[in-house]
PDB file of C-alpha atoms in Angstrom:
ATOM      1  CA  MET A 239      -0.096  -0.084  -0.473  1.00  0.00           C
ATOM      2  CA  ARG A 240       2.756   2.330   0.816  1.00  0.00           C
ATOM      3  CA  LYS A 241       4.945   1.780  -2.594  1.00  0.00           C
ATOM      4  CA  LEU A 242       1.172   2.369  -4.482  1.00  0.00           C
ATOM      5  CA  LEU A 243       0.979   5.631  -2.274  1.00  0.00           C
ATOM      6  CA  ALA A 244       4.741   6.407  -3.160  1.00  0.00           C
ATOM      7  CA  LEU A 245       4.079   6.133  -6.849  1.00  0.00           C
ATOM      8  CA  SER A 246       0.914   7.660  -7.017  1.00  0.00           C
ATOM      9  CA  PHE A 247       2.434  10.992  -5.523  1.00  0.00           C
ATOM     10  CA  LEU A 248       5.776  10.935  -7.541  1.00  0.00           C
ATOM     11  CA  CYS A 249       3.306  10.732 -10.736  1.00  0.00           C
ATOM     12  CA  MET A 250       1.127  13.469  -9.430  1.00  0.00           C
ATOM     13  CA  MET A 251       4.346  15.437  -9.158  1.00  0.00           C
ATOM     14  CA  THR A 252       5.469  15.019 -12.329  1.00  0.00           C
ATOM     15  CA  VAL A 253       2.600  16.271 -13.712  1.00  0.00           C
ATOM     16  CA  VAL A 254       2.705  19.461 -11.492  1.00  0.00           C
ATOM     17  CA  SER A 255       6.199  20.028 -12.109  1.00  0.00           C
ATOM     18  CA  SER A 256       5.028  19.858 -16.092  1.00  0.00           C
ATOM     19  CA  VAL A 257       2.797  21.862 -15.966  1.00  0.00           C
ATOM     20  CA  ASN A 258       4.255  24.687 -13.855  1.00  0.00           C
ATOM     21  CA  ALA A 259       7.327  24.107 -16.317  1.00  0.00           C
ATOM     22  CA  ALA A 260       8.003  27.866 -17.790  1.00  0.00           C
ATOM     23  CA  THR A 261       8.558  27.627 -21.318  1.00  0.00           C
ATOM     24  CA  GLN A 262      11.477  28.648 -23.020  1.00  0.00           C
ATOM     25  CA  VAL A 263      13.126  29.311 -26.376  1.00  0.00           C
ATOM     26  CA  THR A 264      16.477  29.519 -27.281  1.00  0.00           C
ATOM     27  CA  PHE A 265      17.355  31.634 -30.316  1.00  0.00           C
ATOM     28  CA  GLU A 266      21.245  30.999 -31.698  1.00  0.00           C
ATOM     29  CA  THR A 267      22.064  32.985 -33.840  1.00  0.00           C
ATOM     30  CA  ASN A 268      25.151  33.594 -35.890  1.00  0.00           C
ATOM     31  CA  GLN A 269      26.522  35.675 -32.706  1.00  0.00           C
ATOM     32  CA  GLY A 270      25.667  33.255 -30.179  1.00  0.00           C
ATOM     33  CA  ASN A 271      22.390  32.149 -28.580  1.00  0.00           C
ATOM     34  CA  PHE A 272      20.198  33.281 -26.147  1.00  0.00           C
ATOM     35  CA  THR A 273      17.274  32.298 -24.263  1.00  0.00           C
ATOM     36  CA  VAL A 274      14.151  33.336 -23.264  1.00  0.00           C
ATOM     37  CA  GLU A 275      10.781  32.652 -21.102  1.00  0.00           C
ATOM     38  CA  VAL A 276       7.575  33.251 -22.283  1.00  0.00           C
ATOM     39  CA  TYR A 277       4.861  34.522 -19.845  1.00  0.00           C
ATOM     40  CA  ALA A 278       1.243  32.653 -21.258  1.00  0.00           C
ATOM     41  CA  ASP A 279      -0.615  33.983 -18.248  1.00  0.00           C
ATOM     42  CA  LYS A 280      -0.062  37.458 -18.760  1.00  0.00           C
ATOM     43  CA  ALA A 281      -0.116  37.334 -22.307  1.00  0.00           C
ATOM     44  CA  PRO A 282      -2.017  34.184 -23.873  1.00  0.00           C
ATOM     45  CA  LYS A 283      -2.613  34.925 -27.357  1.00  0.00           C
ATOM     46  CA  THR A 284       0.625  36.924 -28.136  1.00  0.00           C
ATOM     47  CA  VAL A 285       2.465  33.802 -26.423  1.00  0.00           C
ATOM     48  CA  GLU A 286       0.329  31.355 -28.318  1.00  0.00           C
ATOM     49  CA  ASN A 287       1.143  33.294 -31.575  1.00  0.00           C
ATOM     50  CA  PHE A 288       4.831  33.373 -30.910  1.00  0.00           C
ATOM     51  CA  LEU A 289       5.378  29.988 -30.251  1.00  0.00           C
ATOM     52  CA  GLN A 290       3.399  28.526 -33.499  1.00  0.00           C
ATOM     53  CA  TYR A 291       5.775  30.506 -35.094  1.00  0.00           C
ATOM     54  CA  VAL A 292       8.692  28.799 -33.185  1.00  0.00           C
ATOM     55  CA  LYS A 293       7.083  25.835 -34.297  1.00  0.00           C
ATOM     56  CA  ASP A 294       6.599  26.053 -37.702  1.00  0.00           C
ATOM     57  CA  GLY A 295      10.750  26.818 -37.963  1.00  0.00           C
ATOM     58  CA  PHE A 296       9.490  30.425 -39.211  1.00  0.00           C
ATOM     59  CA  TYR A 297      12.219  32.247 -37.341  1.00  0.00           C
ATOM     60  CA  THR A 298      14.887  29.831 -39.109  1.00  0.00           C
ATOM     61  CA  ASN A 299      17.179  32.328 -41.462  1.00  0.00           C
ATOM     62  CA  THR A 300      15.599  35.531 -40.524  1.00  0.00           C
ATOM     63  CA  VAL A 301      17.292  38.504 -39.341  1.00  0.00           C
ATOM     64  CA  PHE A 302      18.239  41.090 -36.948  1.00  0.00           C
ATOM     65  CA  HIS A 303      17.174  44.136 -39.049  1.00  0.00           C
ATOM     66  CA  ARG A 304      16.936  46.723 -36.551  1.00  0.00           C
ATOM     67  CA  VAL A 305      19.292  47.013 -33.938  1.00  0.00           C
ATOM     68  CA  ILE A 306      19.668  50.345 -32.198  1.00  0.00           C
ATOM     69  CA  SER A 307      22.256  50.521 -29.425  1.00  0.00           C
ATOM     70  CA  ARG A 308      20.884  51.267 -25.846  1.00  0.00           C
ATOM     71  CA  PHE A 309      17.255  50.587 -27.261  1.00  0.00           C
ATOM     72  CA  MET A 310      15.975  47.298 -28.472  1.00  0.00           C
ATOM     73  CA  ILE A 311      17.024  44.614 -31.362  1.00  0.00           C
ATOM     74  CA  GLN A 312      14.420  43.712 -33.767  1.00  0.00           C
ATOM     75  CA  GLY A 313      13.516  40.794 -35.565  1.00  0.00           C
ATOM     76  CA  GLY A 314      11.462  37.982 -36.699  1.00  0.00           C
ATOM     77  CA  GLY A 315      10.479  39.130 -40.128  1.00  0.00           C
ATOM     78  CA  PHE A 316      13.065  39.724 -42.877  1.00  0.00           C
ATOM     79  CA  ASP A 317      15.152  37.329 -44.585  1.00  0.00           C
ATOM     80  CA  ARG A 318      18.560  37.754 -45.177  1.00  0.00           C
ATOM     81  CA  GLU A 319      18.148  39.934 -48.129  1.00  0.00           C
ATOM     82  CA  LEU A 320      15.339  42.027 -46.349  1.00  0.00           C
ATOM     83  CA  THR A 321      12.219  40.241 -48.096  1.00  0.00           C
ATOM     84  CA  GLU A 322       9.572  40.003 -45.728  1.00  0.00           C
ATOM     85  CA  LYS A 323       8.091  36.822 -44.718  1.00  0.00           C
ATOM     86  CA  PRO A 324       4.690  36.313 -45.085  1.00  0.00           C
ATOM     87  CA  THR A 325       2.869  36.106 -42.114  1.00  0.00           C
ATOM     88  CA  ARG A 326      -0.422  34.687 -40.428  1.00  0.00           C
ATOM     89  CA  ALA A 327      -3.277  37.200 -39.662  1.00  0.00           C
ATOM     90  CA  PRO A 328      -2.319  40.243 -36.897  1.00  0.00           C
ATOM     91  CA  ILE A 329      -2.744  39.168 -33.364  1.00  0.00           C
ATOM     92  CA  ILE A 330      -4.876  41.403 -30.607  1.00  0.00           C
ATOM     93  CA  ASN A 331      -2.274  43.850 -28.545  1.00  0.00           C
ATOM     94  CA  GLU A 332      -2.141  42.252 -24.969  1.00  0.00           C
ATOM     95  CA  SER A 333       0.155  45.096 -23.767  1.00  0.00           C
ATOM     96  CA  ASN A 334      -2.440  46.025 -20.643  1.00  0.00           C
ATOM     97  CA  ASN A 335      -0.760  43.043 -18.697  1.00  0.00           C
ATOM     98  CA  GLY A 336       0.885  44.415 -16.460  1.00  0.00           C
ATOM     99  CA  LEU A 337       4.648  43.414 -17.933  1.00  0.00           C
ATOM    100  CA  LEU A 338       7.052  46.665 -18.797  1.00  0.00           C
ATOM    101  CA  ASN A 339       9.546  47.286 -21.435  1.00  0.00           C
ATOM    102  CA  GLN A 340      12.568  47.136 -19.847  1.00  0.00           C
ATOM    103  CA  THR A 341      16.156  45.448 -20.405  1.00  0.00           C
ATOM    104  CA  GLY A 342      15.905  42.050 -21.433  1.00  0.00           C
ATOM    105  CA  THR A 343      12.221  41.768 -21.875  1.00  0.00           C
ATOM    106  CA  ILE A 344      10.612  40.525 -25.021  1.00  0.00           C
ATOM    107  CA  ALA A 345       8.099  42.237 -26.654  1.00  0.00           C
ATOM    108  CA  MET A 346       5.752  42.353 -29.933  1.00  0.00           C
ATOM    109  CA  ALA A 347       6.890  44.943 -32.821  1.00  0.00           C
ATOM    110  CA  ARG A 348       3.748  46.228 -35.049  1.00  0.00           C
ATOM    111  CA  THR A 349       2.589  49.158 -37.081  1.00  0.00           C
ATOM    112  CA  GLN A 350       1.051  52.292 -35.809  1.00  0.00           C
ATOM    113  CA  ASP A 351      -2.136  49.762 -35.628  1.00  0.00           C
ATOM    114  CA  PRO A 352      -1.753  48.956 -32.258  1.00  0.00           C
ATOM    115  CA  ASN A 353      -3.061  44.893 -33.406  1.00  0.00           C
ATOM    116  CA  SER A 354      -1.262  44.937 -36.280  1.00  0.00           C
ATOM    117  CA  ALA A 355       1.600  42.451 -34.299  1.00  0.00           C
ATOM    118  CA  THR A 356       2.183  39.184 -36.205  1.00  0.00           C
ATOM    119  CA  ALA A 357       5.789  37.518 -36.005  1.00  0.00           C
ATOM    120  CA  GLN A 358       8.469  40.326 -35.592  1.00  0.00           C
ATOM    121  CA  PHE A 359       9.550  41.117 -32.007  1.00  0.00           C
ATOM    122  CA  PHE A 360      12.156  42.909 -30.523  1.00  0.00           C
ATOM    123  CA  VAL A 361      14.567  42.492 -27.173  1.00  0.00           C
ATOM    124  CA  ASN A 362      14.647  45.573 -24.602  1.00  0.00           C
ATOM    125  CA  VAL A 363      18.336  46.256 -23.930  1.00  0.00           C
ATOM    126  CA  ALA A 364      17.223  49.253 -21.821  1.00  0.00           C
ATOM    127  CA  ASP A 365      14.242  50.708 -19.627  1.00  0.00           C
ATOM    128  CA  ASN A 366      12.068  51.727 -22.905  1.00  0.00           C
ATOM    129  CA  GLN A 367       8.802  53.322 -20.346  1.00  0.00           C
ATOM    130  CA  PHE A 368       8.070  55.179 -23.280  1.00  0.00           C
ATOM    131  CA  LEU A 369       7.022  51.657 -25.043  1.00  0.00           C
ATOM    132  CA  ASN A 370       5.024  50.958 -22.263  1.00  0.00           C
ATOM    133  CA  TYR A 371       0.938  50.558 -21.792  1.00  0.00           C
ATOM    134  CA  THR A 372      -1.040  54.050 -20.669  1.00  0.00           C
ATOM    135  CA  SER A 373      -4.527  54.081 -21.546  1.00  0.00           C
ATOM    136  CA  PRO A 374      -6.920  52.247 -24.231  1.00  0.00           C
ATOM    137  CA  GLU A 375      -6.339  55.251 -26.612  1.00  0.00           C
ATOM    138  CA  ALA A 376      -4.300  53.664 -29.922  1.00  0.00           C
ATOM    139  CA  SER A 377      -1.304  56.129 -29.367  1.00  0.00           C
ATOM    140  CA  MET A 378      -1.314  54.949 -25.776  1.00  0.00           C
ATOM    141  CA  ILE A 379      -1.627  51.444 -26.196  1.00  0.00           C
ATOM    142  CA  GLY A 380       2.423  50.115 -26.052  1.00  0.00           C
ATOM    143  CA  TYR A 381       3.750  47.036 -26.952  1.00  0.00           C
ATOM    144  CA  CYS A 382       3.090  43.942 -25.466  1.00  0.00           C
ATOM    145  CA  VAL A 383       5.893  42.219 -23.475  1.00  0.00           C
ATOM    146  CA  PHE A 384       5.578  38.783 -23.263  1.00  0.00           C
ATOM    147  CA  GLY A 385       9.016  37.489 -21.702  1.00  0.00           C
ATOM    148  CA  LYS A 386      12.065  37.649 -20.418  1.00  0.00           C
ATOM    149  CA  VAL A 387      15.407  37.288 -21.407  1.00  0.00           C
ATOM    150  CA  VAL A 388      16.613  34.408 -18.954  1.00  0.00           C
ATOM    151  CA  SER A 389      19.967  33.422 -20.443  1.00  0.00           C
ATOM    152  CA  GLY A 390      22.520  34.965 -22.993  1.00  0.00           C
ATOM    153  CA  MET A 391      21.569  38.582 -21.889  1.00  0.00           C
ATOM    154  CA  ASP A 392      25.237  39.452 -23.116  1.00  0.00           C
ATOM    155  CA  VAL A 393      24.382  38.126 -26.771  1.00  0.00           C
ATOM    156  CA  VAL A 394      21.719  40.273 -27.130  1.00  0.00           C
ATOM    157  CA  PHE A 395      24.041  43.422 -25.691  1.00  0.00           C
ATOM    158  CA  LYS A 396      26.566  42.357 -28.532  1.00  0.00           C
ATOM    159  CA  ILE A 397      24.289  42.418 -31.299  1.00  0.00           C
ATOM    160  CA  SER A 398      22.540  46.142 -30.286  1.00  0.00           C
ATOM    161  CA  ASN A 399      26.059  47.404 -30.098  1.00  0.00           C
ATOM    162  CA  LEU A 400      27.113  46.487 -33.241  1.00  0.00           C
ATOM    163  CA  PRO A 401      27.272  49.000 -36.440  1.00  0.00           C
ATOM    164  CA  THR A 402      24.694  49.647 -38.434  1.00  0.00           C
ATOM    165  CA  GLY A 403      23.872  51.256 -41.693  1.00  0.00           C
ATOM    166  CA  ASN A 404      21.049  51.534 -44.660  1.00  0.00           C
ATOM    167  CA  GLN A 405      20.277  49.235 -46.603  1.00  0.00           C
ATOM    168  CA  ARG A 406      17.138  48.460 -48.625  1.00  0.00           C
ATOM    169  CA  GLY A 407      15.529  51.392 -47.526  1.00  0.00           C
ATOM    170  CA  PHE A 408      15.658  50.417 -43.749  1.00  0.00           C
ATOM    171  CA  SER A 409      17.989  52.429 -41.489  1.00  0.00           C
ATOM    172  CA  ASP A 410      19.730  50.672 -38.416  1.00  0.00           C
ATOM    173  CA  VAL A 411      20.465  47.312 -39.819  1.00  0.00           C
ATOM    174  CA  PRO A 412      23.343  45.840 -38.542  1.00  0.00           C
ATOM    175  CA  ILE A 413      26.384  45.807 -41.383  1.00  0.00           C
ATOM    176  CA  ARG A 414      27.169  42.161 -40.762  1.00  0.00           C
ATOM    177  CA  THR A 415      24.068  40.442 -41.056  1.00  0.00           C
ATOM    178  CA  VAL A 416      22.984  38.851 -37.774  1.00  0.00           C
ATOM    179  CA  ILE A 417      20.739  35.647 -38.581  1.00  0.00           C
ATOM    180  CA  ILE A 418      18.729  33.838 -36.443  1.00  0.00           C
ATOM    181  CA  LYS A 419      19.553  30.205 -37.333  1.00  0.00           C
ATOM    182  CA  ARG A 420      16.543  28.709 -35.757  1.00  0.00           C
ATOM    183  CA  ALA A 421      14.857  28.978 -32.957  1.00  0.00           C
ATOM    184  CA  THR A 422      13.585  26.031 -30.915  1.00  0.00           C
ATOM    185  CA  ILE A 423      11.354  25.127 -27.383  1.00  0.00           C
ATOM    186  CA  VAL A 424      13.646  23.709 -25.247  1.00  0.00           C
ATOM    187  CA  SER A 425      11.469  23.469 -22.044  1.00  0.00           C
ATOM    188  CA  GLY A 426       7.718  23.517 -21.418  1.00  0.00           C
ATOM    189  CA  LYS A 427       5.319  23.395 -23.902  1.00  0.00           C
TER     190      LYS A 427
END
């Protein structure tokens, strides 16, 4: 009987720990790797969207096309030739989730339309309070943070400090192309 109870308890703990396991995604780049932990409890639709792009292999061979020191690095939407990749439909902006655009957080990139985010994301390399949600007005809704870098922030800073220039109508493009070799889910879902 004790063995049965012990086995039942062990099985239950395994289920609980797998449910509580934080989902992490590792980005392998030609500048090094970094890992982000995503917060599905705070931004469920955003995380679901992001993880589906990861599972689909969408980020493979995309680039960080916008890199601004002491601001952020943006990528996930263009290939090496700076051709935009086709995406799924945009998602609703979940920026009113209590998460802030602080150093090391990952957020969705978008156009001026607050509900236009698809696949592109950025990692903050500074505290960017002006990107936070302040009200439901379109100009004040902010950018949805959905996770944080948990390892490899040195790589993110390295990328953010690369020399940049203009290329194919884009500004702040790294002179040396920063390629996302792949993004993979390494724990959690």
